CSV table of C-alpha atoms in Angstrom, one decimal:
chain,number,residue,atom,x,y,z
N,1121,UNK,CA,-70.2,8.3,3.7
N,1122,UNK,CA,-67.7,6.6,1.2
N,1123,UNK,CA,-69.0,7.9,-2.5
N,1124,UNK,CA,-69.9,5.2,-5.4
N,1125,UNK,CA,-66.4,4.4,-7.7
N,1126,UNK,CA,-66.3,6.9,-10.6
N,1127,UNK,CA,-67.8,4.7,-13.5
N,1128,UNK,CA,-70.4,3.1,-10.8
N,1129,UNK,CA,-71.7,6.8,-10.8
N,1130,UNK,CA,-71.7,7.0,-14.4
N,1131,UNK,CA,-73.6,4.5,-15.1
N,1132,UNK,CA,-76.3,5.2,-12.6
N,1133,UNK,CA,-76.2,8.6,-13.9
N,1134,UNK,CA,-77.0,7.5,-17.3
N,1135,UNK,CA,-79.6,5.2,-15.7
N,1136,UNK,CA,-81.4,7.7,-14.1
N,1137,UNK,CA,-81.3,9.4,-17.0
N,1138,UNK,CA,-83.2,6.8,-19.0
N,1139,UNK,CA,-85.6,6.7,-16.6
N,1140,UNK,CA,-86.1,10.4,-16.5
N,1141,UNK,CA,-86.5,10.3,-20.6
N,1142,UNK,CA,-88.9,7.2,-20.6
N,1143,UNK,CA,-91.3,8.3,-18.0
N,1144,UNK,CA,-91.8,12.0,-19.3
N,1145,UNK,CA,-93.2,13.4,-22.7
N,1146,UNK,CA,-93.2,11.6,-26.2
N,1147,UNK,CA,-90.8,10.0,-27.6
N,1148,UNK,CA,-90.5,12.3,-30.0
N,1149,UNK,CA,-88.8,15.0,-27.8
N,1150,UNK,CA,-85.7,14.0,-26.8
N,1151,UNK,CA,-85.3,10.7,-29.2
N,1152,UNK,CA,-81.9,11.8,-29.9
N,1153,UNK,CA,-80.7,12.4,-26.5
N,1154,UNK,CA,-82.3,9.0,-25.2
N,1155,UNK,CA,-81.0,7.3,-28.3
N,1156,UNK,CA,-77.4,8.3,-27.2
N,1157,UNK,CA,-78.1,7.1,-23.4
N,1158,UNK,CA,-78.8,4.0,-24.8
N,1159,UNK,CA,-75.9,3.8,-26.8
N,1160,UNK,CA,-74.0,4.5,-23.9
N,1161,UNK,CA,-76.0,1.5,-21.7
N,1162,UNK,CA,-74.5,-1.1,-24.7
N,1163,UNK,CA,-70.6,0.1,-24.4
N,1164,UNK,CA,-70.9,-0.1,-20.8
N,1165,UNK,CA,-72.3,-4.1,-20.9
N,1166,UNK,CA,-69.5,-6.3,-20.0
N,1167,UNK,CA,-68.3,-8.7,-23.4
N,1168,UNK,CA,-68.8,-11.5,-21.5
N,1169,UNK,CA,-70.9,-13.4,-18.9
N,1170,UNK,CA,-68.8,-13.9,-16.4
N,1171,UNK,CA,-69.8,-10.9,-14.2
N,1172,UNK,CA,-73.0,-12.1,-14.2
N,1173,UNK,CA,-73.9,-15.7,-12.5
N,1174,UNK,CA,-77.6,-15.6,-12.4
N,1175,UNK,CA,-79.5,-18.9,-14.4
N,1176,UNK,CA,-82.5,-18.5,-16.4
N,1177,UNK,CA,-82.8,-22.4,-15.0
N,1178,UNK,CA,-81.2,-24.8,-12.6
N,1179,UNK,CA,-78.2,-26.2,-13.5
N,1180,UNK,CA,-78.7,-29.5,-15.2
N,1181,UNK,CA,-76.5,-32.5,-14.1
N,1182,UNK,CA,-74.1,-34.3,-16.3
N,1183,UNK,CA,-76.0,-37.0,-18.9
N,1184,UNK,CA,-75.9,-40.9,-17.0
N,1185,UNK,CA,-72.2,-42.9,-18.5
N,1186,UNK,CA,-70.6,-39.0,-19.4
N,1187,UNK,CA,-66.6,-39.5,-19.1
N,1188,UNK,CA,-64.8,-36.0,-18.3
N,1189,UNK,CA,-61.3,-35.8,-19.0
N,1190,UNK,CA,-59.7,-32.6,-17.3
N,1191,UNK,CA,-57.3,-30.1,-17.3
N,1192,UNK,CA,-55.6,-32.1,-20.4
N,1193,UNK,CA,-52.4,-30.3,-21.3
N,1194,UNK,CA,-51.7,-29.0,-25.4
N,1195,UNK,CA,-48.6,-26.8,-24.2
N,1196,UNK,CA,-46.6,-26.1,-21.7
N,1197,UNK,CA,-48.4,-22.6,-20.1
N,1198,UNK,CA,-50.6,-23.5,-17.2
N,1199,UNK,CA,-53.8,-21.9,-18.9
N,1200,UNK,CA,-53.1,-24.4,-22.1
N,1201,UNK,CA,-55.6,-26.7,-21.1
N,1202,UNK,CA,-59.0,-28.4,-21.8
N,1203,UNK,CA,-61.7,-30.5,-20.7
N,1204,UNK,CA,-63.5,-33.2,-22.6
N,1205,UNK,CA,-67.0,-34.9,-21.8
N,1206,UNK,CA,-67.4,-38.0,-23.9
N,1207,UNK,CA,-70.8,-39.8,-24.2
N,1208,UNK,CA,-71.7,-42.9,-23.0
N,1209,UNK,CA,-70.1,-45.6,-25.6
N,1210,UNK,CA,-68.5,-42.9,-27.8
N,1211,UNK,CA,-67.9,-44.4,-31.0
N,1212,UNK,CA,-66.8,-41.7,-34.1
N,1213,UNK,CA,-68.7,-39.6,-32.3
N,1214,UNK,CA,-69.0,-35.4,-33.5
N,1215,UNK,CA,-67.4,-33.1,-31.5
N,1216,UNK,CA,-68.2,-29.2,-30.1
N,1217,UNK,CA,-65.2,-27.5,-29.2
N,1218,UNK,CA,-66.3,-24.5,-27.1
N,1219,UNK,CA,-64.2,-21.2,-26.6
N,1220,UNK,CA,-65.1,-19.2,-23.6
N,1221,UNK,CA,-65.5,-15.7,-23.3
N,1222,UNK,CA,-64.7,-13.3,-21.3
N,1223,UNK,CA,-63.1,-9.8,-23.2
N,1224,UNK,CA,-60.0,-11.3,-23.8
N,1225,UNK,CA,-59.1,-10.9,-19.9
N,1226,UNK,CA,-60.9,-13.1,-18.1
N,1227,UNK,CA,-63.2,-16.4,-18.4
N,1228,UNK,CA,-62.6,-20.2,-18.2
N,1229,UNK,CA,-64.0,-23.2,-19.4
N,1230,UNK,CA,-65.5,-24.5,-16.6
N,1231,UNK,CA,-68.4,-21.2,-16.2
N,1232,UNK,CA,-71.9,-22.5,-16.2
N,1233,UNK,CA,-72.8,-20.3,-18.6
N,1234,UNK,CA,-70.5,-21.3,-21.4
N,1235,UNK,CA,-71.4,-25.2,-20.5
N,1236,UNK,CA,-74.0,-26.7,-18.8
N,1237,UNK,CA,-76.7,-26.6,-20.7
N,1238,UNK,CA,-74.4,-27.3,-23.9
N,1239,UNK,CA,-73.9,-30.2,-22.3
N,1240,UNK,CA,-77.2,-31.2,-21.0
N,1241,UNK,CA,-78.5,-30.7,-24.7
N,1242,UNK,CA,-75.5,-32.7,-26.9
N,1243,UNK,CA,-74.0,-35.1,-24.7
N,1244,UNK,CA,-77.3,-37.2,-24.6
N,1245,UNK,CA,-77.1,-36.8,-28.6
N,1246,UNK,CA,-73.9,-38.8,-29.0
N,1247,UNK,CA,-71.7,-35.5,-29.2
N,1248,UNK,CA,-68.4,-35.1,-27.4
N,1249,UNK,CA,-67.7,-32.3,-26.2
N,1250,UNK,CA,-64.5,-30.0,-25.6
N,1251,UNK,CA,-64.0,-27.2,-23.5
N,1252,UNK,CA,-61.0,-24.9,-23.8
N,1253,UNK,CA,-59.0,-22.4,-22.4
N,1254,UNK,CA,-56.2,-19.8,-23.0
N,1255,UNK,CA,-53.3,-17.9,-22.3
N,1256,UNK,CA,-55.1,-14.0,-21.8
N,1257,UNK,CA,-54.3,-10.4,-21.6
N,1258,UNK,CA,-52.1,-9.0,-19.8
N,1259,UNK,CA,-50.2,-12.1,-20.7
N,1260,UNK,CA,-51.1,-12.5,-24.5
N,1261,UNK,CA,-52.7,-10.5,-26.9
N,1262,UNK,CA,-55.5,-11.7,-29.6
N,1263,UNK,CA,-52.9,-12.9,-31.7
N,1264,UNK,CA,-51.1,-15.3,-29.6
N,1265,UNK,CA,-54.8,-16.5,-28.1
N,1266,UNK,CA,-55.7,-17.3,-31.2
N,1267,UNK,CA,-52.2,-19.4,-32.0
N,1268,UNK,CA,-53.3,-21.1,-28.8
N,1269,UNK,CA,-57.0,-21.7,-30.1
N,1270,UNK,CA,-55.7,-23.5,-33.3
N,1271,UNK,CA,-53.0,-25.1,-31.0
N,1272,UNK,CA,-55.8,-26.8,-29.0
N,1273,UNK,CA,-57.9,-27.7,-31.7
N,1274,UNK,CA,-55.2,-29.2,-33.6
N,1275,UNK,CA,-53.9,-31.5,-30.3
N,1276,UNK,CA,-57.6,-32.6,-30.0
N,1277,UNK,CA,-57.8,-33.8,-33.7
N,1278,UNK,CA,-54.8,-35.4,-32.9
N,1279,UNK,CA,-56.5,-37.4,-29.4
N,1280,UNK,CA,-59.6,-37.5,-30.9
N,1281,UNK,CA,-59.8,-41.2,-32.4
N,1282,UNK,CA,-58.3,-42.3,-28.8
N,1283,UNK,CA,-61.4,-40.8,-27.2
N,1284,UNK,CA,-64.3,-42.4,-29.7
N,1285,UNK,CA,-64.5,-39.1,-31.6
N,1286,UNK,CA,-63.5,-38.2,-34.6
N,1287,UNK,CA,-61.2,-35.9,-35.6
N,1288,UNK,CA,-63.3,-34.6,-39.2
N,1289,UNK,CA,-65.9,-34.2,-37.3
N,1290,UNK,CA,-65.1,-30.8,-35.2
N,1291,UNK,CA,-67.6,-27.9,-35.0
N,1292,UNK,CA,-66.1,-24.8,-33.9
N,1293,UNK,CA,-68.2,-22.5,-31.5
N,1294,UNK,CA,-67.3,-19.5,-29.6
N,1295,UNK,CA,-68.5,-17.0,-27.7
N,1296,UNK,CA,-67.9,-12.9,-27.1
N,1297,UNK,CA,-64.3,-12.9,-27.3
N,1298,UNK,CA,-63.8,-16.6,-27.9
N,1299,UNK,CA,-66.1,-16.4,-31.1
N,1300,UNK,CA,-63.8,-13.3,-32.4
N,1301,UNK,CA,-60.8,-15.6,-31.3
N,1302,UNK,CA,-62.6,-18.6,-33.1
N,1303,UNK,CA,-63.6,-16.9,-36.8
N,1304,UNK,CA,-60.0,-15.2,-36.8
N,1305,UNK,CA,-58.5,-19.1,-36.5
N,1306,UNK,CA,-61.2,-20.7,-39.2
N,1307,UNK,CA,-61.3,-17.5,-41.4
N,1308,UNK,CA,-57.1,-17.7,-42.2
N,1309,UNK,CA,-56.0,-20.5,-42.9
N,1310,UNK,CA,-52.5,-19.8,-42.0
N,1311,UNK,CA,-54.0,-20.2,-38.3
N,1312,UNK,CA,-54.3,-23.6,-39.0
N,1313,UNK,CA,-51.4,-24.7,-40.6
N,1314,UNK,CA,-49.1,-23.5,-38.8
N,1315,UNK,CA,-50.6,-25.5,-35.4
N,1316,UNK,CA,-51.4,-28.8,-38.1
N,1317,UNK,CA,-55.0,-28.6,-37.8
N,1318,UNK,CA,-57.7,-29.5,-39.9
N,1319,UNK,CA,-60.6,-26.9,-41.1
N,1320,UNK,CA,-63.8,-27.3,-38.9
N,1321,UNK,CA,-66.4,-29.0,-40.2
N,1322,UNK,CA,-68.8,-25.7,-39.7
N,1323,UNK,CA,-68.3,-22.6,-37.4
N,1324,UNK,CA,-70.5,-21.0,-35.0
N,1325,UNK,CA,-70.1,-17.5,-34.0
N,1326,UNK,CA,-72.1,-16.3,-30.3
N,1327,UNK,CA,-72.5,-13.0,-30.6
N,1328,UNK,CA,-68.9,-12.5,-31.6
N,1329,UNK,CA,-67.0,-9.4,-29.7
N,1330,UNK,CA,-65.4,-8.2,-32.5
N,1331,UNK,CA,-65.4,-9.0,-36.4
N,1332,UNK,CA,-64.4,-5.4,-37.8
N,1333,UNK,CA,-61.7,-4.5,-35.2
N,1334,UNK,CA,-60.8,-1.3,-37.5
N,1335,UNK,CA,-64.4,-0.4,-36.9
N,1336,UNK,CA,-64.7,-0.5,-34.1
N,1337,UNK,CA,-61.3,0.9,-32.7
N,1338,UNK,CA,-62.2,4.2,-35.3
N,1339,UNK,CA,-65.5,4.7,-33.5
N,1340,UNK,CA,-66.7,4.6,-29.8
N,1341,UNK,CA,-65.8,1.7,-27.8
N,1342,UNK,CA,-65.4,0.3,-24.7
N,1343,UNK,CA,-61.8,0.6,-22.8
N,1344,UNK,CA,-61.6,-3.3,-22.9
N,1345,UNK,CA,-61.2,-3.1,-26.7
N,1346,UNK,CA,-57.7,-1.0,-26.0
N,1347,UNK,CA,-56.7,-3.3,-23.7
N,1348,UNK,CA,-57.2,-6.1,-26.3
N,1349,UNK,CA,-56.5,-4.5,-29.4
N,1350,UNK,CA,-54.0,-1.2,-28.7
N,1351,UNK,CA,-53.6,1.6,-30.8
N,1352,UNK,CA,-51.7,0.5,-33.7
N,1353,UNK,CA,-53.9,0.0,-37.0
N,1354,UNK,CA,-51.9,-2.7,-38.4
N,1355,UNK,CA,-52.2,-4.6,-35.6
N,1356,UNK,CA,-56.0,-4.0,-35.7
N,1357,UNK,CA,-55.9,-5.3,-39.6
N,1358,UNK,CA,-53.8,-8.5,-38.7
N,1359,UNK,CA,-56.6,-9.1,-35.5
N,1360,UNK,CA,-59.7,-8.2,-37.4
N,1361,UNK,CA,-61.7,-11.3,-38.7
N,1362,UNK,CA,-63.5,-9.5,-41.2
N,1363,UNK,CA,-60.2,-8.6,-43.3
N,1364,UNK,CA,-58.6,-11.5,-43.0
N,1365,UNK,CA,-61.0,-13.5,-44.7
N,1366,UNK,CA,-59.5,-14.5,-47.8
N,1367,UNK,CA,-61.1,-17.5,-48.7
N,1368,UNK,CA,-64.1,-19.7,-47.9
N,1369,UNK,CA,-65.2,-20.5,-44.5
N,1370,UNK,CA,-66.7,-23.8,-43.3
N,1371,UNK,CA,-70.1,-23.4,-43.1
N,1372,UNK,CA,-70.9,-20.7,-40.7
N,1373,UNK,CA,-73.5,-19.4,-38.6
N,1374,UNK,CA,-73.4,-16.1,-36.7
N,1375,UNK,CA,-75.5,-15.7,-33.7
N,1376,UNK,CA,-76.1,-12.2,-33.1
N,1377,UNK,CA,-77.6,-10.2,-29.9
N,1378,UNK,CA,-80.7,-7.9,-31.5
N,1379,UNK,CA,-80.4,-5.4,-29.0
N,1380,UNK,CA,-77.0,-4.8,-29.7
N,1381,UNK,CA,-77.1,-3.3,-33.3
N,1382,UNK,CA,-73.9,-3.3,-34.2
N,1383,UNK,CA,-73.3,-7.0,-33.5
N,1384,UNK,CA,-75.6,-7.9,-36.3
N,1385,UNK,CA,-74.2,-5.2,-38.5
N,1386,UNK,CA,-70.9,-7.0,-38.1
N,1387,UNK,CA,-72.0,-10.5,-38.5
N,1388,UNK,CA,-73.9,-9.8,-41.5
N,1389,UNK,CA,-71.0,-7.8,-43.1
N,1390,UNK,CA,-69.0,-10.8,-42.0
N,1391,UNK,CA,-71.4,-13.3,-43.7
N,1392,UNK,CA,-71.6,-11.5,-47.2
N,1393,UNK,CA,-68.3,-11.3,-47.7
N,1394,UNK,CA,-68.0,-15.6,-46.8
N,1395,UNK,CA,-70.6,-16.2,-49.4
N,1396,UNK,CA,-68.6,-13.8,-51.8
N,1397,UNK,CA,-66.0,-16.2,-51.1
N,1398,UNK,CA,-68.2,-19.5,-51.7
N,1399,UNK,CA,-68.7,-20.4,-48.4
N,1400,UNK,CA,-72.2,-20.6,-46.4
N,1401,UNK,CA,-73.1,-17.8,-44.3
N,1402,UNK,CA,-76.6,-17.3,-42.5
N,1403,UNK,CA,-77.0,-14.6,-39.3
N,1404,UNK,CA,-79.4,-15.7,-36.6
N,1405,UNK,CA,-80.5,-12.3,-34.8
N,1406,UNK,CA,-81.6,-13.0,-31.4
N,1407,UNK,CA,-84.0,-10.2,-28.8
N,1408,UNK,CA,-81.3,-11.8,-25.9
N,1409,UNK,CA,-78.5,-10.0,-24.3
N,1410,UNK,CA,-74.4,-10.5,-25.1
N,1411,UNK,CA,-74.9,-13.3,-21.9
N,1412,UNK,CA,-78.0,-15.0,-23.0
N,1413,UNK,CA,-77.0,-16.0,-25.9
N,1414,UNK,CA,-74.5,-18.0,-24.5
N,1415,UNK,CA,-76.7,-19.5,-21.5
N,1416,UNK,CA,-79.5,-20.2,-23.2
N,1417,UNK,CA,-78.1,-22.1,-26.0
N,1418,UNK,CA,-78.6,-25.6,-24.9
N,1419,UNK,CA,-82.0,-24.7,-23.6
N,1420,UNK,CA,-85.6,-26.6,-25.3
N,1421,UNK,CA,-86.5,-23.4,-27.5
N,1422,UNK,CA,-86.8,-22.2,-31.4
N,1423,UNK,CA,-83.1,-21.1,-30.7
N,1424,UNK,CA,-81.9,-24.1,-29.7
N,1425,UNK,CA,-83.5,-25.6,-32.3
N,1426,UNK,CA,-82.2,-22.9,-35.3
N,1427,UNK,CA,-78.8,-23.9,-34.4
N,1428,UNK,CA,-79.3,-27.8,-34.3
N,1429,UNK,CA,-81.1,-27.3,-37.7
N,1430,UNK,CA,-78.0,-25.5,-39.2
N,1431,UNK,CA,-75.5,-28.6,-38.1
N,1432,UNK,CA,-78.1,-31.1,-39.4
N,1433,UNK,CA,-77.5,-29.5,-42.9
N,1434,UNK,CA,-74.1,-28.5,-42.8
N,1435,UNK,CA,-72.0,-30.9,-39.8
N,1436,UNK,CA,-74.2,-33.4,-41.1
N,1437,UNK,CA,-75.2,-34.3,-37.1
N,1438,UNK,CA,-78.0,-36.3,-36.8
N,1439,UNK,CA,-79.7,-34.9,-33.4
N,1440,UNK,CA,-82.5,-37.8,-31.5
């Protein structure tokens, strides 16, 4: 009989385990020990959704009069592309610009996950919306994804007024990897000038996979984080969105997955220091996994409606 792969057994070692502590004696023997386990079960879920394609709902189908625009070049690598959905009679209309996930290795912006119900929900509201995707690791580190982020965003400014959109009207939102990817671009603005883009007019963060690189690389962490990030501390400083915020950010919100503590530790860090710096900064904790946040969004529901309250105020979107 062919055995299980090496971290396949780990894991369902570790399950066991759980189960074992759970179903015997009170919690307060072995807290410690189960805490630990559980620990464990976080750094061993994927930063992204793509290994998991289940739907909390059936996908919904594109809004009546949607134009999709595809595979629309801003440079020359094959994976420097986007999609844009436009809504019927787009006049100055807002616009989402959505970076996938996916640990830095993976993802595109196409998966269900990252879109459907984004678009099912903002389409019908008069907002365009634009999908993108990046050159990734092995190819690229975070540093040159990011230079291809703010490259996007900045071509899409550019096509915007062409499309019935309007370029001053961009809301940036990422998720896992793509909302670390998306708060490094917003939070320098060096990012941004160097590809000739404007600042968002707000930023939301999906349960971002890294804010405090440093922090994380100087604790326990999952191997994807060396693959993205390496062993060299400067390189963690120049990658980390959390110290290179100089300045104020757009308005910001930070989606946060309760389960996973140290997401929310980050983003609130994150947020105090962008109100030090003047700009608004509010966390939205959330009892959903690292995927759910991102599928769900979209979905009728008091999150749904947290974020479209936050653009009201501060993109200034008036949602039917």
């Amino acid at each position: 009989m062919n055995s299980l792969p090496k971290n396949r057994g780990v894991q369902c070692l570790a399950a066991l385990l759980l189960i074992a502590i759970a179903g015997f004696g009170p919690a307060a023997h072995g807290g410690p020990l189960r805490d630990r386990l559980q620990q464990r079960a976080l750094l061993e879920q994927p930063l992204d959704d793509e290994a998991d394609s289940s739907r909390s709902q059936p996908a919904p189908g594109l809004p009546a009069g949607t134009r999709v625009l595809r595979d629309l070049a801003y440079g020359p690598d094959g994976s420097q592309r986007l999609d844009v959905y436009l809504p019927a009679h787009a006049q100055a209309a807002p616009v989402l610009f959505l970076v996938h996930g996916g640990g830095w290795r993976r993802g595109d912006k196409t998966h269900d996950r990252l879109i459907d119900h984004k678009l099912a929900h903002w389409l019908p509201q008069g907002v365009a919306v634009v999908s993108v995707n990046y050159r990734m690791l092995p190819q690229a580190r975070p540093d040159l994804q990011a230079q291809d982020v703010a490259q996007a965003l900045a071509w899409a400014q550019q096509q915007a007024a062409a499309w019935g959109a309007d370029a001053r009207r961009f809301v940036l939102m990422g998720h896992s990897a793509g909302a670390h990817l998306a708060a490094l671009v917003a939070g320098d603005p060096q990012w941004l000038r160097a590809a000739g883009a404007r600042a968002p007019q707000a930023l939301v963060l999906l349960d971002s996979g890294a804010l405090d690189v440093p922090e994380i690389m100087n604790g326990r962490h999952a191997r994807l984080f060396d693959q993205a990030f390496g062993s060299d501390p400067a390189y963690w400083l120049r990658v980390s969105p959390l110290q290179q915020l100089q300045a104020a950010l757009p308005p910001t919100l930070l989606v946060c997955s309760s389960p996973r503590r140290s997401s929310c530790t980050q983003a609130q860090a994150y947020a105090r220091k962008s109100q030090a710096h003047g700009g608004p900064a509010e966390v939205l904790p959330q009892p959903l996994s690292h995927g759910q946040i991102n599928a769900q969004l979209g979905q009728a529901g008091a999150y749904t409606q947290a974020v479209d309250e936050f653009l009201s105020r501060f993109a200034a979107w008036t949602l039917r």
